[in-house]
Amino acid sequence: MKFFIDTANFEEIKEAHSWGIISGVTTNPSLVAKEDVPFHDRLREITALVPGSVSAEVIALDAEGMIEEGRELAKIAPNITVKLPMTPEGLKACSVFAQEGIKTNVTLIFSANQALLAARAGATYVSPFLGRLDDIGQDGLSLISTIADIFAIHDMKTEIIAASIRSPQHITDAALNGAHIATTPFNVLKQLFNHPLTDKGIEAFLADWEARKSK
Ligand code: E4P
């Protein structure tokens, strides 16, 4: 499973990218709204730094508007992925982009049938939202695993991005349940490094080293 970072904050992207673990970036309108910079300018910065897929979401709700917005976004850089909502209009736009060779990420996926539809419309990625399903007492992980099974049975090339990740446990579980990618907020990425025995081990190694020098 690969890691994307789920943020529009450039400092977070730079820091995570420097760790050598980031294969792409996802943004959404809520994440972009937190940043004090024009959307296209921020996308230029991100795509210049990260060579992998950078998802940029359209705002229009009709296919024509989505196609127009998506084509403009795709002009920013070759690694832009146009993010589209899981609606009939979103899938119309998705199939047009598939024919044009523009990568797509169909977002707000909450059922296996939605994922299947998006894959058939030619989506490059589908984004099932783990955390938001957990929030309403449903099982986000079994959704990931069901989609992974369906895509494997039918030899579908669409990749699964586990989205709406809230904790390190979500990462392990998404990897075990067949997600190709986990798009992960910066605070969760940082937590993945932590283990008390790692810190304790470093402390003990350094203490032993210092003691040896004073002999
Ligand atoms: C990413 O593609 C999604 O927009 C994001 O993971 C949603 O996360 P949230 O449910 O924490 O807002």
CSV table of C-alpha atoms and ligand atoms in Angstrom, one decimal:
chain,number,residue,atom,x,y,z
A,1,MET,CA,0.0,0.0,0.0
A,2,LYS,CA,1.2,3.5,-0.9
A,3,PHE,CA,0.8,6.7,1.0
A,4,PHE,CA,-0.7,9.9,-0.3
A,5,ILE,CA,-0.9,12.9,2.0
A,6,ASP,CA,-4.4,14.4,2.5
A,7,THR,CA,-3.8,18.1,2.8
A,8,ALA,CA,-3.5,21.3,0.9
A,9,ASN,CA,-1.0,22.7,3.4
A,10,PHE,CA,2.4,23.1,1.6
A,11,GLU,CA,4.5,23.0,4.7
A,12,GLU,CA,3.0,19.6,5.6
A,13,ILE,CA,3.5,18.3,2.1
A,14,LYS,CA,7.1,19.4,2.0
A,15,GLU,CA,7.8,17.8,5.4
A,16,ALA,CA,6.2,14.5,4.6
A,17,HIS,CA,7.7,14.5,1.1
A,18,SER,CA,11.2,14.9,2.7
A,19,TRP,CA,10.6,11.6,4.6
A,20,GLY,CA,10.6,9.8,1.2
A,21,ILE,CA,7.2,8.0,1.7
A,22,ILE,CA,4.8,10.1,-0.2
A,23,SER,CA,3.5,8.9,-3.6
A,24,GLY,CA,0.8,11.5,-4.1
A,25,VAL,CA,-1.4,14.2,-2.6
A,26,THR,CA,-5.2,14.6,-2.3
A,27,THR,CA,-7.0,17.8,-1.6
A,28,ASN,CA,-10.7,18.6,-1.3
A,29,PRO,CA,-12.6,22.0,-1.1
A,30,SER,CA,-12.7,21.9,2.7
A,31,LEU,CA,-8.9,21.4,2.9
A,32,VAL,CA,-8.2,24.1,0.2
A,33,ALA,CA,-10.5,26.6,2.0
A,34,LYS,CA,-8.2,26.4,5.1
A,35,GLU,CA,-5.3,27.8,3.0
A,36,ASP,CA,-4.8,31.4,2.3
A,37,VAL,CA,-3.6,31.0,-1.3
A,38,PRO,CA,-5.4,30.7,-4.7
A,39,PHE,CA,-6.2,27.1,-5.5
A,40,HIS,CA,-4.4,26.9,-8.8
A,41,ASP,CA,-1.3,28.6,-7.4
A,42,ARG,CA,-1.2,26.0,-4.6
A,43,LEU,CA,-1.7,23.2,-7.1
A,44,ARG,CA,1.3,24.5,-9.1
A,45,GLU,CA,3.5,24.4,-6.0
A,46,ILE,CA,2.4,20.9,-5.1
A,47,THR,CA,2.7,19.4,-8.5
A,48,ALA,CA,6.2,20.9,-8.9
A,49,LEU,CA,7.3,19.2,-5.7
A,50,VAL,CA,5.5,15.8,-5.8
A,51,PRO,CA,5.9,13.8,-9.0
A,52,GLY,CA,2.9,11.5,-8.2
A,53,SER,CA,-0.8,12.0,-8.5
A,54,VAL,CA,-2.2,15.3,-7.1
A,55,SER,CA,-6.0,15.2,-6.8
A,56,ALA,CA,-7.8,18.5,-7.3
A,57,GLU,CA,-11.6,18.5,-6.8
A,58,VAL,CA,-14.1,20.2,-9.1
A,59,ILE,CA,-16.9,22.4,-7.6
A,60,ALA,CA,-19.5,22.2,-10.4
A,61,LEU,CA,-22.3,19.7,-10.0
A,62,ASP,CA,-23.2,19.3,-13.6
A,63,ALA,CA,-21.1,17.2,-16.0
A,64,GLU,CA,-20.5,20.1,-18.4
A,65,GLY,CA,-19.2,22.3,-15.6
A,66,MET,CA,-17.1,19.5,-14.2
A,67,ILE,CA,-15.5,18.8,-17.6
A,68,GLU,CA,-14.7,22.5,-18.1
A,69,GLU,CA,-13.2,22.8,-14.6
A,70,GLY,CA,-11.4,19.5,-14.9
A,71,ARG,CA,-9.8,20.3,-18.2
A,72,GLU,CA,-8.5,23.6,-16.7
A,73,LEU,CA,-7.1,21.8,-13.7
A,74,ALA,CA,-5.4,19.2,-15.9
A,75,LYS,CA,-3.6,21.9,-17.8
A,76,ILE,CA,-1.8,22.9,-14.6
A,77,ALA,CA,0.5,19.9,-14.7
A,78,PRO,CA,0.6,16.3,-16.1
A,79,ASN,CA,0.3,14.8,-12.6
A,80,ILE,CA,-3.1,16.4,-11.8
A,81,THR,CA,-5.8,13.9,-11.1
A,82,VAL,CA,-9.3,15.4,-11.4
A,83,LYS,CA,-11.5,14.6,-8.4
A,84,LEU,CA,-15.1,14.1,-9.1
A,85,PRO,CA,-18.1,13.4,-6.9
A,86,MET,CA,-19.9,10.0,-7.0
A,87,THR,CA,-23.0,11.2,-8.9
A,88,PRO,CA,-24.4,10.4,-12.3
A,89,GLU,CA,-23.0,13.8,-13.5
A,90,GLY,CA,-19.7,13.0,-11.9
A,91,LEU,CA,-19.5,9.7,-13.8
A,92,LYS,CA,-20.5,11.3,-17.1
A,93,ALA,CA,-17.5,13.6,-16.6
A,94,CYS,CA,-15.3,10.6,-15.5
A,95,SER,CA,-16.0,8.7,-18.7
A,96,VAL,CA,-15.1,11.8,-20.8
A,97,PHE,CA,-11.9,12.2,-18.9
A,98,ALA,CA,-11.1,8.5,-19.3
A,99,GLN,CA,-11.4,8.9,-23.1
A,100,GLU,CA,-9.2,12.0,-23.0
A,101,GLY,CA,-6.5,10.2,-20.9
A,102,ILE,CA,-7.0,12.5,-17.9
A,103,LYS,CA,-6.7,10.7,-14.6
A,104,THR,CA,-9.7,10.8,-12.2
A,105,ASN,CA,-10.5,10.1,-8.5
A,106,VAL,CA,-14.1,9.5,-7.8
A,107,THR,CA,-14.7,10.6,-4.3
A,108,LEU,CA,-17.4,10.3,-1.6
A,109,ILE,CA,-17.7,6.5,-2.1
A,110,PHE,CA,-19.8,4.9,0.6
A,111,SER,CA,-20.9,1.6,-1.0
A,112,ALA,CA,-19.4,-1.2,-3.1
A,113,ASN,CA,-21.9,-0.6,-5.9
A,114,GLN,CA,-20.8,3.1,-6.1
A,115,ALA,CA,-17.1,1.9,-6.4
A,116,LEU,CA,-18.2,-0.6,-9.1
A,117,LEU,CA,-20.0,2.1,-11.1
A,118,ALA,CA,-17.1,4.5,-10.9
A,119,ALA,CA,-14.6,1.8,-12.0
A,120,ARG,CA,-16.8,1.0,-15.0
A,121,ALA,CA,-16.9,4.7,-15.9
A,122,GLY,CA,-13.1,4.5,-16.2
A,123,ALA,CA,-12.1,6.0,-12.8
A,124,THR,CA,-8.3,5.8,-12.1
A,125,TYR,CA,-9.0,5.8,-8.4
A,126,VAL,CA,-12.0,5.5,-6.1
A,127,SER,CA,-12.0,7.0,-2.6
A,128,PRO,CA,-14.1,5.1,0.0
A,129,PHE,CA,-14.4,7.2,3.1
A,130,LEU,CA,-13.4,5.1,6.2
A,131,GLY,CA,-13.8,7.6,9.0
A,132,ARG,CA,-17.1,9.0,7.9
A,133,LEU,CA,-18.6,5.5,7.8
A,134,ASP,CA,-17.2,4.7,11.2
A,135,ASP,CA,-18.7,8.1,12.5
A,136,ILE,CA,-22.2,6.8,11.7
A,137,GLY,CA,-21.6,3.4,13.2
A,138,GLN,CA,-21.0,1.5,9.9
A,139,ASP,CA,-18.0,-0.6,9.0
A,140,GLY,CA,-15.6,1.4,6.7
A,141,LEU,CA,-13.0,-1.4,6.7
A,142,SER,CA,-15.4,-4.1,5.4
A,143,LEU,CA,-16.3,-1.7,2.6
A,144,ILE,CA,-12.6,-1.5,1.6
A,145,SER,CA,-12.3,-5.2,1.7
A,146,THR,CA,-15.5,-5.8,-0.4
A,147,ILE,CA,-14.4,-3.3,-3.1
A,148,ALA,CA,-10.9,-4.9,-3.2
A,149,ASP,CA,-12.5,-8.4,-3.7
A,150,ILE,CA,-14.8,-7.2,-6.4
A,151,PHE,CA,-12.0,-5.4,-8.3
A,152,ALA,CA,-9.8,-8.5,-8.0
A,153,ILE,CA,-12.6,-10.9,-9.2
A,154,HIS,CA,-13.4,-8.8,-12.2
A,155,ASP,CA,-9.8,-7.8,-12.9
A,156,MET,CA,-10.5,-4.1,-12.6
A,157,LYS,CA,-7.6,-1.7,-12.8
A,158,THR,CA,-9.1,1.1,-10.7
A,159,GLU,CA,-7.1,1.7,-7.6
A,160,ILE,CA,-8.6,2.0,-4.1
A,161,ILE,CA,-7.7,5.1,-2.1
A,162,ALA,CA,-8.7,4.6,1.6
A,163,ALA,CA,-9.8,8.1,2.5
A,164,SER,CA,-11.1,9.8,5.6
A,165,ILE,CA,-8.3,8.2,7.7
A,166,ARG,CA,-8.4,9.2,11.3
A,167,SER,CA,-5.9,7.0,13.1
A,168,PRO,CA,-2.8,4.8,12.8
A,169,GLN,CA,-5.0,1.7,13.2
A,170,HIS,CA,-6.9,2.8,10.1
A,171,ILE,CA,-3.6,2.6,8.1
A,172,THR,CA,-2.8,-1.0,9.2
A,173,ASP,CA,-6.4,-2.1,8.6
A,174,ALA,CA,-6.6,-0.4,5.2
A,175,ALA,CA,-3.4,-2.1,4.1
A,176,LEU,CA,-4.6,-5.5,5.4
A,177,ASN,CA,-8.0,-5.1,3.7
A,178,GLY,CA,-6.6,-4.4,0.2
A,179,ALA,CA,-6.4,-0.6,-0.2
A,180,HIS,CA,-3.8,0.3,-2.8
A,181,ILE,CA,-3.3,3.7,-1.2
A,182,ALA,CA,-4.1,5.4,2.0
A,183,THR,CA,-4.5,9.1,1.8
A,184,THR,CA,-3.4,10.2,5.2
A,185,PRO,CA,-3.6,13.5,7.2
A,186,PHE,CA,-0.2,14.9,8.3
A,187,ASN,CA,-1.0,14.4,12.0
A,188,VAL,CA,-1.7,10.6,11.4
A,189,LEU,CA,1.4,10.2,9.2
A,190,LYS,CA,3.5,11.6,12.1
A,191,GLN,CA,2.0,9.2,14.6
A,192,LEU,CA,3.0,6.3,12.4
A,193,PHE,CA,6.6,6.8,13.5
A,194,ASN,CA,5.9,6.5,17.2
A,195,HIS,CA,6.7,3.5,19.4
A,196,PRO,CA,7.8,3.9,23.0
A,197,LEU,CA,10.3,1.1,22.6
A,198,THR,CA,12.0,3.0,19.7
A,199,ASP,CA,12.5,6.0,21.9
A,200,LYS,CA,13.6,3.9,24.9
A,201,GLY,CA,16.0,2.0,22.6
A,202,ILE,CA,17.6,5.1,21.2
A,203,GLU,CA,18.0,6.5,24.8
A,204,ALA,CA,19.6,3.2,26.0
A,205,PHE,CA,22.0,3.1,23.0
A,206,LEU,CA,23.1,6.7,23.5
A,207,ALA,CA,23.6,6.2,27.3
A,208,ASP,CA,25.7,3.0,26.7
A,209,TRP,CA,27.8,4.9,24.1
A,210,GLU,CA,28.4,7.8,26.4
A,211,ALA,CA,29.4,5.4,29.3
A,212,ARG,CA,31.8,3.6,27.0
A,213,LYS,CA,33.6,6.9,26.1
A,214,SER,CA,34.2,7.8,29.8
A,215,LYS,CA,35.9,4.4,30.4
B,1,E4P,C1,-9.7,12.7,0.6
B,1,E4P,O1,-9.8,12.4,-0.6
B,1,E4P,C2,-11.0,13.0,1.3
B,1,E4P,O2,-11.6,14.2,0.8
B,1,E4P,C3,-10.7,13.1,2.8
B,1,E4P,O3,-9.9,12.0,3.2
B,1,E4P,C4,-11.9,13.3,3.6
B,1,E4P,O4,-11.5,13.2,5.0
B,1,E4P,P1,-12.5,13.6,6.2
B,1,E4P,O5,-13.6,12.7,6.2
B,1,E4P,O6,-11.6,13.5,7.4
B,1,E4P,O7,-12.9,15.1,5.9
